[in-house]
PDB file of N, CA and C in Angstrom:
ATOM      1  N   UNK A   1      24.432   6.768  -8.325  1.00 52.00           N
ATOM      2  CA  UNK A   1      24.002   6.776  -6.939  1.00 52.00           C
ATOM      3  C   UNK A   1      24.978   5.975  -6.089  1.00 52.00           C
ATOM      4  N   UNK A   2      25.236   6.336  -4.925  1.00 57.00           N
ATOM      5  CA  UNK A   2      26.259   5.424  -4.096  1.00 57.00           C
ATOM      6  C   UNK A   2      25.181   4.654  -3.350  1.00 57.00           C
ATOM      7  N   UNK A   3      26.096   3.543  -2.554  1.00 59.00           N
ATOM      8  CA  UNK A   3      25.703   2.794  -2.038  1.00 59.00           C
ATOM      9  C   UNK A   3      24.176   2.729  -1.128  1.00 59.00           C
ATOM     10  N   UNK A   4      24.853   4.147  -0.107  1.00 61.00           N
ATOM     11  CA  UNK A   4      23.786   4.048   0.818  1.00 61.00           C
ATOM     12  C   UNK A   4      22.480   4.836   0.048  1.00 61.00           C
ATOM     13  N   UNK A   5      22.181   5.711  -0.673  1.00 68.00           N
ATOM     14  CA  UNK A   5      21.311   5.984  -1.618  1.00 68.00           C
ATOM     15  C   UNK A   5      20.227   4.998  -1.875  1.00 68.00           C
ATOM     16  N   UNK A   6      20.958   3.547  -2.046  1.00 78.00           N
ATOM     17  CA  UNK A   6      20.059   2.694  -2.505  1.00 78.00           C
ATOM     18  C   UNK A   6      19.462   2.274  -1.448  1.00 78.00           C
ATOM     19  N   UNK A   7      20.301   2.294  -0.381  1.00 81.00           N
ATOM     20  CA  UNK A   7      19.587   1.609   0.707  1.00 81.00           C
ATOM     21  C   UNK A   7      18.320   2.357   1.599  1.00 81.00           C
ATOM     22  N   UNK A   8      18.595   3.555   1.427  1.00 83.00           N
ATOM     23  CA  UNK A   8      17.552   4.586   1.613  1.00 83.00           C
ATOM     24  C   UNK A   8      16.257   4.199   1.151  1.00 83.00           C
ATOM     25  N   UNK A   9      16.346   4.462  -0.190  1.00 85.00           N
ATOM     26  CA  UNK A   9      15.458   4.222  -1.537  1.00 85.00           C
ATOM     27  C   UNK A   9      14.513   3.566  -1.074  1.00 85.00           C
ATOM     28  N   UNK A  10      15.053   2.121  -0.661  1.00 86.00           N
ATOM     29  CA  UNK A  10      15.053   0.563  -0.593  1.00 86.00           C
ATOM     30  C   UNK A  10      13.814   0.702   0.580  1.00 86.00           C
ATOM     31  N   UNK A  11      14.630   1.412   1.468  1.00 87.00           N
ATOM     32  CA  UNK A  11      13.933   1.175   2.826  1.00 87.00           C
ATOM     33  C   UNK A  11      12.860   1.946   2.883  1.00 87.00           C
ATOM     34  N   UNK A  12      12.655   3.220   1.957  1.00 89.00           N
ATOM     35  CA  UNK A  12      11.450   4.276   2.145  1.00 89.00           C
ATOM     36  C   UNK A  12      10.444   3.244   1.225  1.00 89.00           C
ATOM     37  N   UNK A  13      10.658   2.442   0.083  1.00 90.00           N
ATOM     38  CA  UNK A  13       9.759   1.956  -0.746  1.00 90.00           C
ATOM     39  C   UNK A  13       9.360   0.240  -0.108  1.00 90.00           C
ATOM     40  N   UNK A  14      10.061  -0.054   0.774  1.00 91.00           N
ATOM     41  CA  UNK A  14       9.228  -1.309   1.897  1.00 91.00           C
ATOM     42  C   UNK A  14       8.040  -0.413   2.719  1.00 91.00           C
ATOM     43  N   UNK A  15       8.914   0.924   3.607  1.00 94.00           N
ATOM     44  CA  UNK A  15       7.739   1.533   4.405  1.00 94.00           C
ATOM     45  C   UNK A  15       6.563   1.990   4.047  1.00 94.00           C
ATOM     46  N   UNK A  16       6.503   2.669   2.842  1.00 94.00           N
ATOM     47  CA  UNK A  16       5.559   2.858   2.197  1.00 94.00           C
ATOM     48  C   UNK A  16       4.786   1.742   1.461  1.00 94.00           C
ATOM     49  N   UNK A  17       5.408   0.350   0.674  1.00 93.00           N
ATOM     50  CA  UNK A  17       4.717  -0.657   0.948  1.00 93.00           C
ATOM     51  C   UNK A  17       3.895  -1.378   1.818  1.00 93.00           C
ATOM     52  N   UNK A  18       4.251  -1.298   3.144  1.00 95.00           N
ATOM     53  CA  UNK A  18       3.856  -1.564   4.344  1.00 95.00           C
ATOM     54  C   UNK A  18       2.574  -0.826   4.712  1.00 95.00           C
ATOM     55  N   UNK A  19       2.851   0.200   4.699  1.00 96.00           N
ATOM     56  CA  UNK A  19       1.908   1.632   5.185  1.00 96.00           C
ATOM     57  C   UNK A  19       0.775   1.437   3.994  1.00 96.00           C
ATOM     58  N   UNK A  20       0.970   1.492   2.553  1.00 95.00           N
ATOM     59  CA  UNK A  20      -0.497   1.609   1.927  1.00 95.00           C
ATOM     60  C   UNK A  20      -1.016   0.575   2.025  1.00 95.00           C
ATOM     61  N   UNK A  21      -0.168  -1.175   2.672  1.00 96.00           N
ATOM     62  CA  UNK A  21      -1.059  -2.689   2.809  1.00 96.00           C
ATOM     63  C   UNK A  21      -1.944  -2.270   4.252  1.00 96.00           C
ATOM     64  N   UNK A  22      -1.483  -1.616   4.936  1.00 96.00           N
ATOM     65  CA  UNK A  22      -2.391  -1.737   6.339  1.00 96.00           C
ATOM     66  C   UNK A  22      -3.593  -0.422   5.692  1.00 96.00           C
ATOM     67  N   UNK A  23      -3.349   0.450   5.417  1.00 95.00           N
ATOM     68  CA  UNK A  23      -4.172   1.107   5.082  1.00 95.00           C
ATOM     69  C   UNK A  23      -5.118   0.659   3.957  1.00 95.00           C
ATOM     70  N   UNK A  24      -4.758  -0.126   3.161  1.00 94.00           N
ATOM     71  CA  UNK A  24      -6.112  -0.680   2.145  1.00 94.00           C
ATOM     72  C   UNK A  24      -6.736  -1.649   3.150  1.00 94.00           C
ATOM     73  N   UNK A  25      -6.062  -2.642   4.106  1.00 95.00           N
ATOM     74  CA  UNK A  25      -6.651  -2.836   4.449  1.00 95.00           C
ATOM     75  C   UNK A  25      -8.209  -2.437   5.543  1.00 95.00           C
ATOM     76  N   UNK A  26      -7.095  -1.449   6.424  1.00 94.00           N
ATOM     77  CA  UNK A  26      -8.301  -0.875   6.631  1.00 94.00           C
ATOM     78  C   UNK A  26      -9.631  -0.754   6.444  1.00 94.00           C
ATOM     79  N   UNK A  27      -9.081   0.185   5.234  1.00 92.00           N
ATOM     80  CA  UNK A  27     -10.003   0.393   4.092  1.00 92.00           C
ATOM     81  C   UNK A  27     -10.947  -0.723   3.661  1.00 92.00           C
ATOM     82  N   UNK A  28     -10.509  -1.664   3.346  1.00 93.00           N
ATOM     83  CA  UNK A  28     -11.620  -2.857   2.905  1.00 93.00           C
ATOM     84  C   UNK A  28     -12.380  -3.383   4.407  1.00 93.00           C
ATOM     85  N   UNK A  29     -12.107  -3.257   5.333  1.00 94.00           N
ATOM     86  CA  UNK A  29     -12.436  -4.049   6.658  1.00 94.00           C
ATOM     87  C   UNK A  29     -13.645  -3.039   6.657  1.00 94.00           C
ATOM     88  N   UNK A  30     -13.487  -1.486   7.053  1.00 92.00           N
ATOM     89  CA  UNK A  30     -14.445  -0.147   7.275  1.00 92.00           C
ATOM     90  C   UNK A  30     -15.548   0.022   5.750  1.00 92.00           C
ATOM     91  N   UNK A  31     -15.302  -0.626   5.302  1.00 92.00           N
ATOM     92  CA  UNK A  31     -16.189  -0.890   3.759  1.00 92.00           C
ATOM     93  C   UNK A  31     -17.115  -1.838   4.084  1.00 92.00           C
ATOM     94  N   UNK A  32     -16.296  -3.211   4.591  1.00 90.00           N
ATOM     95  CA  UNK A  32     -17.826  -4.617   4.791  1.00 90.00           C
ATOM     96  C   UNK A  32     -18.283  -4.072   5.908  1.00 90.00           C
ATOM     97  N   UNK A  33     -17.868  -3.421   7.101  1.00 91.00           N
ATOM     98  CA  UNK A  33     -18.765  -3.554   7.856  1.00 91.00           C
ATOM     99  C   UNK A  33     -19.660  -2.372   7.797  1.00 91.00           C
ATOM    100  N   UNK A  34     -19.360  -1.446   7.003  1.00 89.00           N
ATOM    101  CA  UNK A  34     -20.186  -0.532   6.902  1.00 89.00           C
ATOM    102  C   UNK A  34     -21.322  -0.220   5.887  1.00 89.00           C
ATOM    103  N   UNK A  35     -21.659  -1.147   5.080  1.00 83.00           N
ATOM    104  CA  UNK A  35     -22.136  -1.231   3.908  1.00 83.00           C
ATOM    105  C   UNK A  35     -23.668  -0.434   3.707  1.00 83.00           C
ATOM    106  N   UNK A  36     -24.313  -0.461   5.114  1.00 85.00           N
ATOM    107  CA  UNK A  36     -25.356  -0.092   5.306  1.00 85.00           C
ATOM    108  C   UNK A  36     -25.698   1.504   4.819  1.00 85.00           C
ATOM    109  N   UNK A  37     -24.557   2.089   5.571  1.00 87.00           N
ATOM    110  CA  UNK A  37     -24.298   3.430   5.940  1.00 87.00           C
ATOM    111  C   UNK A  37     -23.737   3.490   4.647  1.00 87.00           C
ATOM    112  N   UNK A  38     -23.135   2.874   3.489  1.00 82.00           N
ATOM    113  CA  UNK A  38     -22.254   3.319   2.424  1.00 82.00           C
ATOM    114  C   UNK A  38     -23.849   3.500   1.237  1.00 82.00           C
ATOM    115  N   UNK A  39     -24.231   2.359   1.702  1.00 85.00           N
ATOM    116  CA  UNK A  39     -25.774   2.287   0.203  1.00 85.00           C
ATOM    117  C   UNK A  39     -25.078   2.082  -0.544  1.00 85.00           C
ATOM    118  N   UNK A  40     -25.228   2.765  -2.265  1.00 87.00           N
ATOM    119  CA  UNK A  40     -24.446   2.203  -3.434  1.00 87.00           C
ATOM    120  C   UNK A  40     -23.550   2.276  -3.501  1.00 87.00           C
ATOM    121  N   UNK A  41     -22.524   2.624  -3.080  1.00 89.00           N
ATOM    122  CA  UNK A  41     -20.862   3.292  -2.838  1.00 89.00           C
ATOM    123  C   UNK A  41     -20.157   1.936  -2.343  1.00 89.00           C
ATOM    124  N   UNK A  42     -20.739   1.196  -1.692  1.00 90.00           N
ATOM    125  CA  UNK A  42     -19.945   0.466  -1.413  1.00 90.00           C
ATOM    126  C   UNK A  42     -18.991  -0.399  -2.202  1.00 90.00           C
ATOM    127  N   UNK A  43     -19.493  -0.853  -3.753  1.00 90.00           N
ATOM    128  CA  UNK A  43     -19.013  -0.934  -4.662  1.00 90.00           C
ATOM    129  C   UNK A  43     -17.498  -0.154  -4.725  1.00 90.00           C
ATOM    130  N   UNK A  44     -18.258   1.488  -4.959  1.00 92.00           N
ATOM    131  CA  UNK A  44     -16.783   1.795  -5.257  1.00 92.00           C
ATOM    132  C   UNK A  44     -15.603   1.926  -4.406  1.00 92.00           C
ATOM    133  N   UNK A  45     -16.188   1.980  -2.870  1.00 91.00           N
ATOM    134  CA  UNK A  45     -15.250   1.687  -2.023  1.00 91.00           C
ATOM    135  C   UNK A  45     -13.958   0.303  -1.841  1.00 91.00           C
ATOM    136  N   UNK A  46     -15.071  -0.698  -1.911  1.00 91.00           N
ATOM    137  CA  UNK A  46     -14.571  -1.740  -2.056  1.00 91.00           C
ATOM    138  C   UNK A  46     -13.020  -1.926  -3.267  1.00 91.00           C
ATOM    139  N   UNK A  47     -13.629  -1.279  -4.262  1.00 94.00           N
ATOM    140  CA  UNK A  47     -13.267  -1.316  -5.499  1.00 94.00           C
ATOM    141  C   UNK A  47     -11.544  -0.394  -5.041  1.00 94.00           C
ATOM    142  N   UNK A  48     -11.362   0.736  -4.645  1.00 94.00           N
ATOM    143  CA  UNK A  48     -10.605   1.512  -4.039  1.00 94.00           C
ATOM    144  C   UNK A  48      -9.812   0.954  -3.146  1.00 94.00           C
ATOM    145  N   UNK A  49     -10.630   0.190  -2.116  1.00 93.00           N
ATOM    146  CA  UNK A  49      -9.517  -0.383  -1.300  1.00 93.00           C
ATOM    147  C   UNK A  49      -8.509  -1.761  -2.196  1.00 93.00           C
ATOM    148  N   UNK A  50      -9.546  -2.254  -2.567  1.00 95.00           N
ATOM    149  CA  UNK A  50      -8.406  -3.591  -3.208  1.00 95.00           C
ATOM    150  C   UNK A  50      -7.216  -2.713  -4.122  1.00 95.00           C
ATOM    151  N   UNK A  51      -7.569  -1.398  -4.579  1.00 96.00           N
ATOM    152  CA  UNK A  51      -6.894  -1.336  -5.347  1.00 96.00           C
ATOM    153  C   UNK A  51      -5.598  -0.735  -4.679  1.00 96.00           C
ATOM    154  N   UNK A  52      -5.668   0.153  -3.512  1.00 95.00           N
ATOM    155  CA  UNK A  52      -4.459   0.420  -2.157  1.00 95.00           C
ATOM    156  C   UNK A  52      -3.919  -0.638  -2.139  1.00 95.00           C
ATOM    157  N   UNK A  53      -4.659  -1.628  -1.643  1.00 95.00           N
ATOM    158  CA  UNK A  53      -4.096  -3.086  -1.035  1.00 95.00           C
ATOM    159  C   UNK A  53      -3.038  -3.747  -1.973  1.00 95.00           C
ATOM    160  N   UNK A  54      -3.597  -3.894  -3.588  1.00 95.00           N
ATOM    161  CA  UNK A  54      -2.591  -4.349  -4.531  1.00 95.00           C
ATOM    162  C   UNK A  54      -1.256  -3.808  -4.772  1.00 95.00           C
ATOM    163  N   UNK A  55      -1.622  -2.253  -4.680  1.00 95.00           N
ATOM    164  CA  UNK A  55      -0.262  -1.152  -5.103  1.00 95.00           C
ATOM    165  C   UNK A  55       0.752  -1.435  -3.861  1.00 95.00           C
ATOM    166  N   UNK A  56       0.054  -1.454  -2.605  1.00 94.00           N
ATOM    167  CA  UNK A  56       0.716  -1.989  -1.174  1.00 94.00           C
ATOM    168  C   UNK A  56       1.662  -3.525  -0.999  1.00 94.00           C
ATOM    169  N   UNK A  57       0.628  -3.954  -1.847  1.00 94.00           N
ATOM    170  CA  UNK A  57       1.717  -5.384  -1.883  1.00 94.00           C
ATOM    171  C   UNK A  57       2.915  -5.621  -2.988  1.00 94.00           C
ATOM    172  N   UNK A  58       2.193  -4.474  -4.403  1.00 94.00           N
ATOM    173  CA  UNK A  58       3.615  -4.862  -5.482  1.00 94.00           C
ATOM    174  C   UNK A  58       4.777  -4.176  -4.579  1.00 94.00           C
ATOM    175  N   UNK A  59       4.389  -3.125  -4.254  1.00 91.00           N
ATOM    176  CA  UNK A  59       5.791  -2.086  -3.482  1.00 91.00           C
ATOM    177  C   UNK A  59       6.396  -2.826  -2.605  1.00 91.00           C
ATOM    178  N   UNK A  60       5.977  -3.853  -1.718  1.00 91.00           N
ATOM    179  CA  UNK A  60       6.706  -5.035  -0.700  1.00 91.00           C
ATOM    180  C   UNK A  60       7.265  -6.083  -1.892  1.00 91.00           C
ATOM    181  N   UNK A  61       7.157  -6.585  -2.666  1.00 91.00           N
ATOM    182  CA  UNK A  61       7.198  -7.619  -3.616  1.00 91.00           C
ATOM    183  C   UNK A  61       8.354  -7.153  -4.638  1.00 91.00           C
ATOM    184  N   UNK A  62       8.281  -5.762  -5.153  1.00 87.00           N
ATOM    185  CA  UNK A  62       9.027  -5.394  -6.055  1.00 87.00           C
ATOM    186  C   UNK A  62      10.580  -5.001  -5.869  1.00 87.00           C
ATOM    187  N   UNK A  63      11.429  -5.840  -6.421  1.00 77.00           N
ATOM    188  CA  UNK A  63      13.049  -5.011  -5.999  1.00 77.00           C
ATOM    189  C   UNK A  63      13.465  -4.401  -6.636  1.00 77.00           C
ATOM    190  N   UNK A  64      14.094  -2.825  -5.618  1.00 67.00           N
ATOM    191  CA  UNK A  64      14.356  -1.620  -6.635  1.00 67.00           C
ATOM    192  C   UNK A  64      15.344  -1.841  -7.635  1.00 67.00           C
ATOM    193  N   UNK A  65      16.009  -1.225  -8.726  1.00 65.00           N
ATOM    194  CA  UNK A  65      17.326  -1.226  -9.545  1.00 65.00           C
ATOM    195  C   UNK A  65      18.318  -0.876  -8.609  1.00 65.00           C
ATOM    196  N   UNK A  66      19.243  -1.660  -8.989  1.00 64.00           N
ATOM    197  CA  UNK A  66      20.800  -1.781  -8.335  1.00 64.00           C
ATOM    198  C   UNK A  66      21.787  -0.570  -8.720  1.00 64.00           C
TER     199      UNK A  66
END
């Protein structure tokens, strides 16, 4: 791969880091306050968003191969 390749890479896998952290978050915010309207689900909602939120933060955290 040449240079700018990586930098591409680099930069689509921050944005998309970025993009699934605001979106789990979301996700977990529209979960507590909705809990009423969710009934038993909320569990698995909850459960769903942390799990966006985590994949969202390794992808900011993680540096691609050189």
């Amino acid at each position: 791969m040449s240079e700018e390749d990586t930098f591409w890479l680099s930069l689509a896998e921050k944005f998309l880091g970025v993009l699934l952290t605001i979106i789990g978050a979301l996700f977990l915010y529209f979960t507590a306050t909705s809990t009423g309207a969710l009934g038993a689900f909320s569990g698995l909602f909850g459960f769903l968003g942390i799990a966006v939120l985590v994949v969202g933060v390794f992808l900011l955290l993680v540096r691609p191969p050189e």
